[in-house]
PDB file of C-alpha atoms in Angstrom:
ATOM      1  CA  MET A   7      -2.800  10.425  18.651  1.00 45.00           C
ATOM      2  CA  GLU A   8       0.521  10.423  16.096  1.00 50.00           C
ATOM      3  CA  THR A   9       3.074  13.143  15.725  1.00 47.00           C
ATOM      4  CA  MET A  10       3.791  14.738  12.417  1.00 45.00           C
ATOM      5  CA  SER A  11       7.405  14.796  11.188  1.00 48.00           C
ATOM      6  CA  GLU A  12       7.054  15.789   7.439  1.00 58.00           C
ATOM      7  CA  SER A  13       4.939  18.677   6.298  1.00 84.00           C
ATOM      8  CA  PHE A  14       1.532  17.606   4.222  1.00 94.00           C
ATOM      9  CA  GLY A  15      -1.423  18.731   3.478  1.00 95.00           C
ATOM     10  CA  ARG A  16      -3.581  20.146   6.674  1.00 92.00           C
ATOM     11  CA  THR A  17      -6.313  21.992   6.485  1.00 95.00           C
ATOM     12  CA  ARG A  18      -9.141  22.215   4.357  1.00 98.00           C
ATOM     13  CA  GLY A  19      -7.659  24.856   1.951  1.00 97.00           C
ATOM     14  CA  ASP A  20      -5.238  22.421   1.029  1.00 98.00           C
ATOM     15  CA  VAL A  21      -7.855  19.758   0.162  1.00 98.00           C
ATOM     16  CA  ARG A  22      -8.023  19.636  -3.704  1.00 98.00           C
ATOM     17  CA  ALA A  23     -11.622  17.698  -3.761  1.00 99.00           C
ATOM     18  CA  PHE A  24     -13.904  16.795  -1.378  1.00 99.00           C
ATOM     19  CA  PRO A  25     -15.635  13.515  -1.371  1.00 99.00           C
ATOM     20  CA  HIS A  26     -19.490  13.518  -2.342  1.00 99.00           C
ATOM     21  CA  ASP A  27     -20.644  11.988   0.652  1.00 99.00           C
ATOM     22  CA  THR A  28     -21.534  14.488   3.120  1.00 99.00           C
ATOM     23  CA  ALA A  29     -20.938  11.969   6.109  1.00 99.00           C
ATOM     24  CA  ALA A  30     -16.846  12.049   4.669  1.00 99.00           C
ATOM     25  CA  ARG A  31     -17.074  15.690   3.379  1.00 99.00           C
ATOM     26  CA  GLU A  32     -18.031  16.143   7.304  1.00 98.00           C
ATOM     27  CA  ALA A  33     -15.711  14.012   8.991  1.00 98.00           C
ATOM     28  CA  LEU A  34     -12.413  15.740   6.626  1.00 98.00           C
ATOM     29  CA  GLU A  35     -13.834  18.904   7.625  1.00 98.00           C
ATOM     30  CA  ALA A  36     -13.876  18.041  11.506  1.00 97.00           C
ATOM     31  CA  TYR A  37      -9.877  16.668  10.980  1.00 98.00           C
ATOM     32  CA  LEU A  38      -8.478  19.535  10.091  1.00 97.00           C
ATOM     33  CA  ASP A  39      -9.833  21.606  11.816  1.00 96.00           C
ATOM     34  CA  ALA A  40      -8.673  19.287  14.904  1.00 95.00           C
ATOM     35  CA  LEU A  41      -5.316  19.341  13.888  1.00 93.00           C
ATOM     36  CA  PRO A  42      -1.867  22.058  14.703  1.00 87.00           C
ATOM     37  CA  LYS A  43      -0.482  24.473  12.974  1.00 78.00           C
ATOM     38  CA  ASP A  44       2.494  22.857  14.679  1.00 75.00           C
ATOM     39  CA  PRO A  45       3.584  20.149  12.322  1.00 70.00           C
ATOM     40  CA  GLN A  46       5.928  19.000  15.311  1.00 73.00           C
ATOM     41  CA  GLY A  47       2.349  19.074  17.322  1.00 72.00           C
ATOM     42  CA  PHE A  48       0.501  15.650  18.304  1.00 80.00           C
ATOM     43  CA  ILE A  49      -2.769  14.989  15.738  1.00 79.00           C
ATOM     44  CA  PRO A  50      -5.845  13.275  16.537  1.00 89.00           C
ATOM     45  CA  CYS A  51      -7.037   9.956  14.169  1.00 92.00           C
ATOM     46  CA  PHE A  52      -8.410  10.391  11.398  1.00 97.00           C
ATOM     47  CA  GLU A  53     -12.074   8.248  12.273  1.00 98.00           C
ATOM     48  CA  GLY A  54     -12.998   7.098   8.304  1.00 99.00           C
ATOM     49  CA  ASP A  55     -13.980   4.250   9.303  1.00 99.00           C
ATOM     50  CA  GLY A  56     -16.653   2.886   6.872  1.00 99.00           C
ATOM     51  CA  LEU A  57     -17.289   6.176   5.069  1.00 99.00           C
ATOM     52  CA  ASP A  58     -16.964   6.683   0.553  1.00 99.00           C
ATOM     53  CA  PHE A  59     -14.417   8.861  -0.111  1.00 99.00           C
ATOM     54  CA  SER A  60     -15.437   8.812  -4.044  1.00 99.00           C
ATOM     55  CA  GLY A  61     -14.478  11.863  -5.700  1.00 99.00           C
ATOM     56  CA  ALA A  62     -11.650  12.960  -3.233  1.00 99.00           C
ATOM     57  CA  ASP A  63      -8.676  14.045  -4.000  1.00 99.00           C
ATOM     58  CA  LEU A  64      -6.380  14.156  -1.326  1.00 99.00           C
ATOM     59  CA  SER A  65      -3.071  14.100  -1.970  1.00 99.00           C
ATOM     60  CA  GLY A  66      -0.268  15.445   0.168  1.00 98.00           C
ATOM     61  CA  LEU A  67      -2.863  15.383   2.467  1.00 98.00           C
ATOM     62  CA  GLU A  68      -1.450  14.435   6.383  1.00 96.00           C
ATOM     63  CA  LEU A  69      -3.389  10.835   7.046  1.00 97.00           C
ATOM     64  CA  LEU A  70      -1.115   9.752  10.053  1.00 96.00           C
ATOM     65  CA  GLY A  71      -2.650   6.940  11.218  1.00 96.00           C
ATOM     66  CA  ALA A  72      -6.464   7.373   9.918  1.00 98.00           C
ATOM     67  CA  CYS A  73      -8.993   4.399  10.349  1.00 99.00           C
ATOM     68  CA  LEU A  74      -9.906   3.495   7.077  1.00 99.00           C
ATOM     69  CA  ASP A  75     -11.021   0.067   7.492  1.00 99.00           C
ATOM     70  CA  GLU A  76     -13.458  -0.173   4.788  1.00 99.00           C
ATOM     71  CA  ALA A  77     -13.625   2.420   3.813  1.00 99.00           C
ATOM     72  CA  ILE A  78     -14.858   3.505  -0.124  1.00 99.00           C
ATOM     73  CA  LEU A  79     -11.792   4.893  -1.252  1.00 99.00           C
ATOM     74  CA  ASP A  80     -11.784   4.063  -5.084  1.00 99.00           C
ATOM     75  CA  GLY A  81     -10.484   6.483  -8.005  1.00 99.00           C
ATOM     76  CA  VAL A  82      -9.839   8.346  -5.245  1.00 99.00           C
ATOM     77  CA  ASN A  83      -5.914  10.378  -5.183  1.00 99.00           C
ATOM     78  CA  LEU A  84      -3.189  10.024  -2.429  1.00 99.00           C
ATOM     79  CA  ARG A  85      -0.587  11.052  -4.394  1.00 99.00           C
ATOM     80  CA  ASN A  86       2.134  11.695  -1.789  1.00 99.00           C
ATOM     81  CA  ALA A  87      -0.198  11.327   0.766  1.00 99.00           C
ATOM     82  CA  GLU A  88       1.304  11.124   4.405  1.00 98.00           C
ATOM     83  CA  LEU A  89      -0.694   7.565   5.278  1.00 98.00           C
ATOM     84  CA  GLY A  90       1.735   5.787   7.866  1.00 97.00           C
ATOM     85  CA  ARG A  91       0.351   3.653  10.191  1.00 97.00           C
ATOM     86  CA  ALA A  92      -2.920   4.125   8.879  1.00 98.00           C
ATOM     87  CA  SER A  93      -5.649   1.475   9.238  1.00 99.00           C
ATOM     88  CA  LEU A  94      -7.375   0.173   6.176  1.00 99.00           C
ATOM     89  CA  ILE A  95      -8.122  -3.033   6.713  1.00 99.00           C
ATOM     90  CA  ALA A  96     -10.856  -4.313   4.086  1.00 99.00           C
ATOM     91  CA  ALA A  97     -11.035  -1.320   2.637  1.00 99.00           C
ATOM     92  CA  SER A  98     -12.212  -0.217  -1.041  1.00 99.00           C
ATOM     93  CA  MET A  99      -9.444   1.162  -3.110  1.00 99.00           C
ATOM     94  CA  ARG A 100     -10.130  -0.319  -6.653  1.00 99.00           C
ATOM     95  CA  GLY A 101      -8.315   2.072  -8.989  1.00 99.00           C
ATOM     96  CA  ALA A 102      -7.389   4.381  -6.140  1.00 99.00           C
ATOM     97  CA  ASP A 103      -3.940   6.597  -6.809  1.00 99.00           C
ATOM     98  CA  LEU A 104      -1.314   6.195  -3.838  1.00 99.00           C
ATOM     99  CA  SER A 105       1.550   7.178  -5.841  1.00 99.00           C
ATOM    100  CA  GLY A 106       4.705   8.676  -3.752  1.00 99.00           C
ATOM    101  CA  ALA A 107       2.308   7.673  -0.492  1.00 99.00           C
ATOM    102  CA  LEU A 108       3.987   6.555   2.735  1.00 99.00           C
ATOM    103  CA  LEU A 109       2.798   4.244   4.363  1.00 99.00           C
ATOM    104  CA  ARG A 110       4.977   2.862   6.345  1.00 98.00           C
ATOM    105  CA  LYS A 111       3.305   0.074   9.242  1.00 98.00           C
ATOM    106  CA  ALA A 112      -0.025   0.465   7.126  1.00 99.00           C
ATOM    107  CA  GLN A 113      -2.384  -2.540   7.902  1.00 99.00           C
ATOM    108  CA  GLY A 114      -4.116  -3.458   5.090  1.00 99.00           C
ATOM    109  CA  ARG A 115      -5.591  -7.046   5.217  1.00 99.00           C
ATOM    110  CA  ALA A 116      -8.034  -8.218   2.840  1.00 99.00           C
ATOM    111  CA  CYS A 117      -8.279  -4.639   0.872  1.00 99.00           C
ATOM    112  CA  ASP A 118      -9.250  -4.533  -2.805  1.00 99.00           C
ATOM    113  CA  ALA A 119      -6.661  -2.400  -4.153  1.00 99.00           C
ATOM    114  CA  GLN A 120      -7.444  -3.962  -7.980  1.00 99.00           C
ATOM    115  CA  ARG A 121      -5.768  -1.556 -11.046  1.00 99.00           C
ATOM    116  CA  ALA A 122      -4.685   0.913  -7.612  1.00 99.00           C
ATOM    117  CA  LEU A 123      -1.226   2.859  -8.710  1.00 99.00           C
ATOM    118  CA  LEU A 124       1.407   2.237  -5.286  1.00 99.00           C
ATOM    119  CA  VAL A 125       4.650   3.465  -7.615  1.00 99.00           C
ATOM    120  CA  ASP A 126       7.223   4.352  -5.541  1.00 99.00           C
ATOM    121  CA  ALA A 127       5.111   4.171  -2.585  1.00 99.00           C
ATOM    122  CA  ASP A 128       6.584   3.765   0.604  1.00 99.00           C
ATOM    123  CA  LEU A 129       5.244  -0.154   2.814  1.00 99.00           C
ATOM    124  CA  ARG A 130       7.583  -0.562   4.185  1.00 99.00           C
ATOM    125  CA  THR A 131       6.775  -2.250   7.343  1.00 99.00           C
ATOM    126  CA  SER A 132       3.438  -2.982   6.365  1.00 99.00           C
ATOM    127  CA  GLU A 133       0.920  -5.669   6.338  1.00 99.00           C
ATOM    128  CA  PHE A 134      -1.057  -6.214   3.277  1.00 99.00           C
ATOM    129  CA  GLU A 135      -1.812 -10.160   3.675  1.00 98.00           C
ATOM    130  CA  GLU A 136      -5.126 -11.254   1.873  1.00 99.00           C
ATOM    131  CA  ALA A 137      -5.140  -8.070  -0.672  1.00 99.00           C
ATOM    132  CA  ASP A 138      -6.218  -8.550  -3.728  1.00 99.00           C
ATOM    133  CA  LEU A 139      -3.696  -6.296  -5.828  1.00 99.00           C
ATOM    134  CA  ARG A 140      -4.486  -8.449  -9.497  1.00 99.00           C
ATOM    135  CA  TYR A 141      -3.053  -5.399 -12.006  1.00 99.00           C
ATOM    136  CA  ALA A 142      -2.061  -2.948  -9.106  1.00 99.00           C
ATOM    137  CA  ASP A 143       1.175  -0.678 -10.511  1.00 99.00           C
ATOM    138  CA  LEU A 144       3.628  -1.198  -7.561  1.00 99.00           C
ATOM    139  CA  ARG A 145       7.231   0.064  -9.745  1.00 99.00           C
ATOM    140  CA  GLY A 146       9.510   1.319  -7.622  1.00 99.00           C
ATOM    141  CA  ALA A 147       7.905   0.410  -4.293  1.00 99.00           C
ATOM    142  CA  LYS A 148       9.356   0.294  -1.130  1.00 99.00           C
ATOM    143  CA  LEU A 149       8.484  -3.105   0.116  1.00 99.00           C
ATOM    144  CA  GLY A 150      12.426  -3.961   2.487  1.00 98.00           C
ATOM    145  CA  ASN A 151       9.339  -6.223   5.805  1.00 98.00           C
ATOM    146  CA  ALA A 152       6.858  -6.502   4.451  1.00 99.00           C
ATOM    147  CA  TRP A 153       3.789  -8.755   5.252  1.00 99.00           C
ATOM    148  CA  LEU A 154       2.111  -9.672   2.848  1.00 99.00           C
ATOM    149  CA  ALA A 155       1.236 -13.607   2.630  1.00 98.00           C
ATOM    150  CA  ARG A 156      -1.559 -14.873   0.155  1.00 98.00           C
ATOM    151  CA  THR A 157      -2.059 -11.615  -0.826  1.00 99.00           C
ATOM    152  CA  ASP A 158      -3.028 -11.650  -4.851  1.00 99.00           C
ATOM    153  CA  LEU A 159      -0.758  -9.776  -7.170  1.00 99.00           C
ATOM    154  CA  ARG A 160      -1.244 -11.549 -10.673  1.00 98.00           C
ATOM    155  CA  GLY A 161      -0.891  -9.071 -13.572  1.00 98.00           C
ATOM    156  CA  ALA A 162       0.860  -6.252 -11.057  1.00 99.00           C
ATOM    157  CA  ASP A 163       3.914  -4.736 -11.970  1.00 99.00           C
ATOM    158  CA  LEU A 164       7.045  -5.040 -10.009  1.00 99.00           C
ATOM    159  CA  ARG A 165       9.542  -3.630 -12.097  1.00 99.00           C
ATOM    160  CA  ALA A 166      12.491  -1.970 -10.328  1.00 99.00           C
ATOM    161  CA  CYS A 167      10.754  -2.410  -6.420  1.00 99.00           C
ATOM    162  CA  THR A 168      13.092  -2.845  -3.560  1.00 99.00           C
ATOM    163  CA  PHE A 169      12.359  -6.412  -1.700  1.00 99.00           C
ATOM    164  CA  GLY A 170      13.555  -6.571   1.981  1.00 97.00           C
ATOM    165  CA  GLY A 171      16.782  -6.902   3.409  1.00 96.00           C
ATOM    166  CA  PRO A 172      18.687 -10.315   4.426  1.00 95.00           C
ATOM    167  CA  THR A 173      17.436  -9.527   7.662  1.00 95.00           C
ATOM    168  CA  THR A 174      14.094  -7.969   7.269  1.00 96.00           C
ATOM    169  CA  SER A 175      12.714  -9.690   3.307  1.00 98.00           C
ATOM    170  CA  THR A 176       9.353  -8.990   1.811  1.00 99.00           C
ATOM    171  CA  GLY A 177       7.142 -11.911   3.069  1.00 98.00           C
ATOM    172  CA  LEU A 178       5.571 -13.589  -0.324  1.00 99.00           C
ATOM    173  CA  MET A 179       4.193 -16.726   1.780  1.00 98.00           C
ATOM    174  CA  GLU A 180       1.766 -18.102  -0.765  1.00 98.00           C
ATOM    175  CA  VAL A 181       1.392 -14.910  -2.819  1.00 99.00           C
ATOM    176  CA  ARG A 182      -0.173 -15.606  -5.908  1.00 98.00           C
ATOM    177  CA  MET A 183       2.338 -14.080  -8.502  1.00 98.00           C
ATOM    178  CA  ALA A 184       1.574 -15.568 -11.661  1.00 98.00           C
ATOM    179  CA  ASP A 185       1.763 -12.980 -14.651  1.00 97.00           C
ATOM    180  CA  THR A 186       3.557 -10.374 -12.021  1.00 98.00           C
ATOM    181  CA  ARG A 187       6.788  -8.375 -14.207  1.00 99.00           C
ATOM    182  CA  LEU A 188       9.002  -8.414 -11.344  1.00 99.00           C
ATOM    183  CA  ASP A 189      11.720  -7.153 -14.310  1.00 99.00           C
ATOM    184  CA  GLY A 190      14.727  -4.932 -12.522  1.00 98.00           C
ATOM    185  CA  ALA A 191      13.688  -5.512  -8.518  1.00 99.00           C
ATOM    186  CA  THR A 192      15.862  -6.212  -6.325  1.00 99.00           C
ATOM    187  CA  GLY A 193      16.233  -7.649  -2.579  1.00 99.00           C
ATOM    188  CA  HIS A 194      15.694 -10.597  -0.350  1.00 99.00           C
ATOM    189  CA  VAL A 195      12.155 -12.264  -0.345  1.00 99.00           C
ATOM    190  CA  THR A 196      10.539 -15.082   1.974  1.00 98.00           C
ATOM    191  CA  GLY A 197       8.016 -18.232  -0.008  1.00 98.00           C
ATOM    192  CA  PRO A 198       7.344 -19.685  -0.800  1.00 98.00           C
ATOM    193  CA  VAL A 199       5.005 -18.280  -3.874  1.00 99.00           C
ATOM    194  CA  ASP A 200       2.204 -19.235  -5.776  1.00 99.00           C
ATOM    195  CA  VAL A 201       3.067 -18.893  -9.798  1.00 98.00           C
ATOM    196  CA  GLY A 202       0.794 -21.168 -11.133  1.00 97.00           C
ATOM    197  CA  THR A 203      -1.821 -19.799 -13.111  1.00 91.00           C
ATOM    198  CA  ALA A 204      -4.727 -22.033 -13.669  1.00 85.00           C
ATOM    199  CA  SER A 205      -3.795 -23.809 -10.439  1.00 93.00           C
ATOM    200  CA  PRO A 206      -1.879 -23.666  -7.317  1.00 95.00           C
ATOM    201  CA  GLN A 207       1.865 -23.885  -7.595  1.00 98.00           C
ATOM    202  CA  LEU A 208       3.835 -23.273  -5.145  1.00 98.00           C
ATOM    203  CA  ILE A 209       7.559 -23.866  -5.762  1.00 99.00           C
ATOM    204  CA  ASP A 210      10.352 -21.763  -3.360  1.00 98.00           C
ATOM    205  CA  GLY A 211      14.286 -21.959  -2.129  1.00 98.00           C
ATOM    206  CA  ASP A 212      16.304 -22.781  -5.496  1.00 98.00           C
ATOM    207  CA  GLU A 213      13.624 -23.303  -7.805  1.00 98.00           C
ATOM    208  CA  LEU A 214      11.958 -20.173  -5.988  1.00 98.00           C
ATOM    209  CA  GLN A 215      14.906 -18.685  -7.251  1.00 98.00           C
ATOM    210  CA  ARG A 216      15.541 -19.015 -10.561  1.00 98.00           C
ATOM    211  CA  TRP A 217      11.581 -18.363 -10.982  1.00 98.00           C
ATOM    212  CA  PHE A 218      12.864 -14.556 -10.398  1.00 99.00           C
ATOM    213  CA  VAL A 219      15.872 -14.832 -12.627  1.00 98.00           C
ATOM    214  CA  ASP A 220      13.575 -16.694 -15.510  1.00 98.00           C
ATOM    215  CA  HIS A 221      11.226 -13.337 -15.000  1.00 98.00           C
ATOM    216  CA  GLY A 222      14.354 -10.572 -15.094  1.00 98.00           C
ATOM    217  CA  ALA A 223      14.717 -10.275 -11.528  1.00 98.00           C
ATOM    218  CA  PRO A 224      18.222 -12.459 -10.832  1.00 98.00           C
ATOM    219  CA  GLU A 225      18.921  -9.828  -8.261  1.00 98.00           C
ATOM    220  CA  VAL A 226      15.783 -10.911  -6.021  1.00 98.00           C
ATOM    221  CA  GLU A 227      17.361 -13.403  -3.649  1.00 98.00           C
ATOM    222  CA  VAL A 228      14.647 -16.162  -1.734  1.00 98.00           C
ATOM    223  CA  ASN A 229      15.811 -16.343   2.421  1.00 96.00           C
ATOM    224  CA  THR A 230      15.817 -20.140   3.496  1.00 87.00           C
TER     225      THR A 230
END
């Protein structure tokens, strides 16, 4: 059970488009029907593990603590949705739009989010280790204290994103970052980072610091 803290959609009428799959639609309807009218009330966990949400527009919905392990969310609109503490382990989110979504403390280990839109998303204290985020758009995303170890960020756009503070650095251990765009990124990170293209090339410390400078992010600081 979780407590809602902001105003998000929580009725069937707030759903712009339901998923095509009958089981996914029924699960979503049952969850929404169980939500209290009081936005400060306790809410049940949305049980969406393994379901196919293709065709859905869930933008702005209250999905705090949702269970979406191994769910199919390819191309699904989740803009500005509340997904804090959601479990997205091994979920398929290719091309999904999570721009502006709240994903604080979300668990996305081994998810496939290639080309997903995460513009201005709040990923602070989330865990997306070993995820596939190739060519994802994370411009302006908040990544403080996020754990991204061994995630694939090749070709991703992290311009103007915000990494962590001195004691809440973003964990980039062995993250693959070849061809990642970083202009204007700020904050503290912990390496080593794999910047190799054809083969692994781990760098850390001063070398990694220079790499960020060379990639337009002189305000990124490497914790040692």
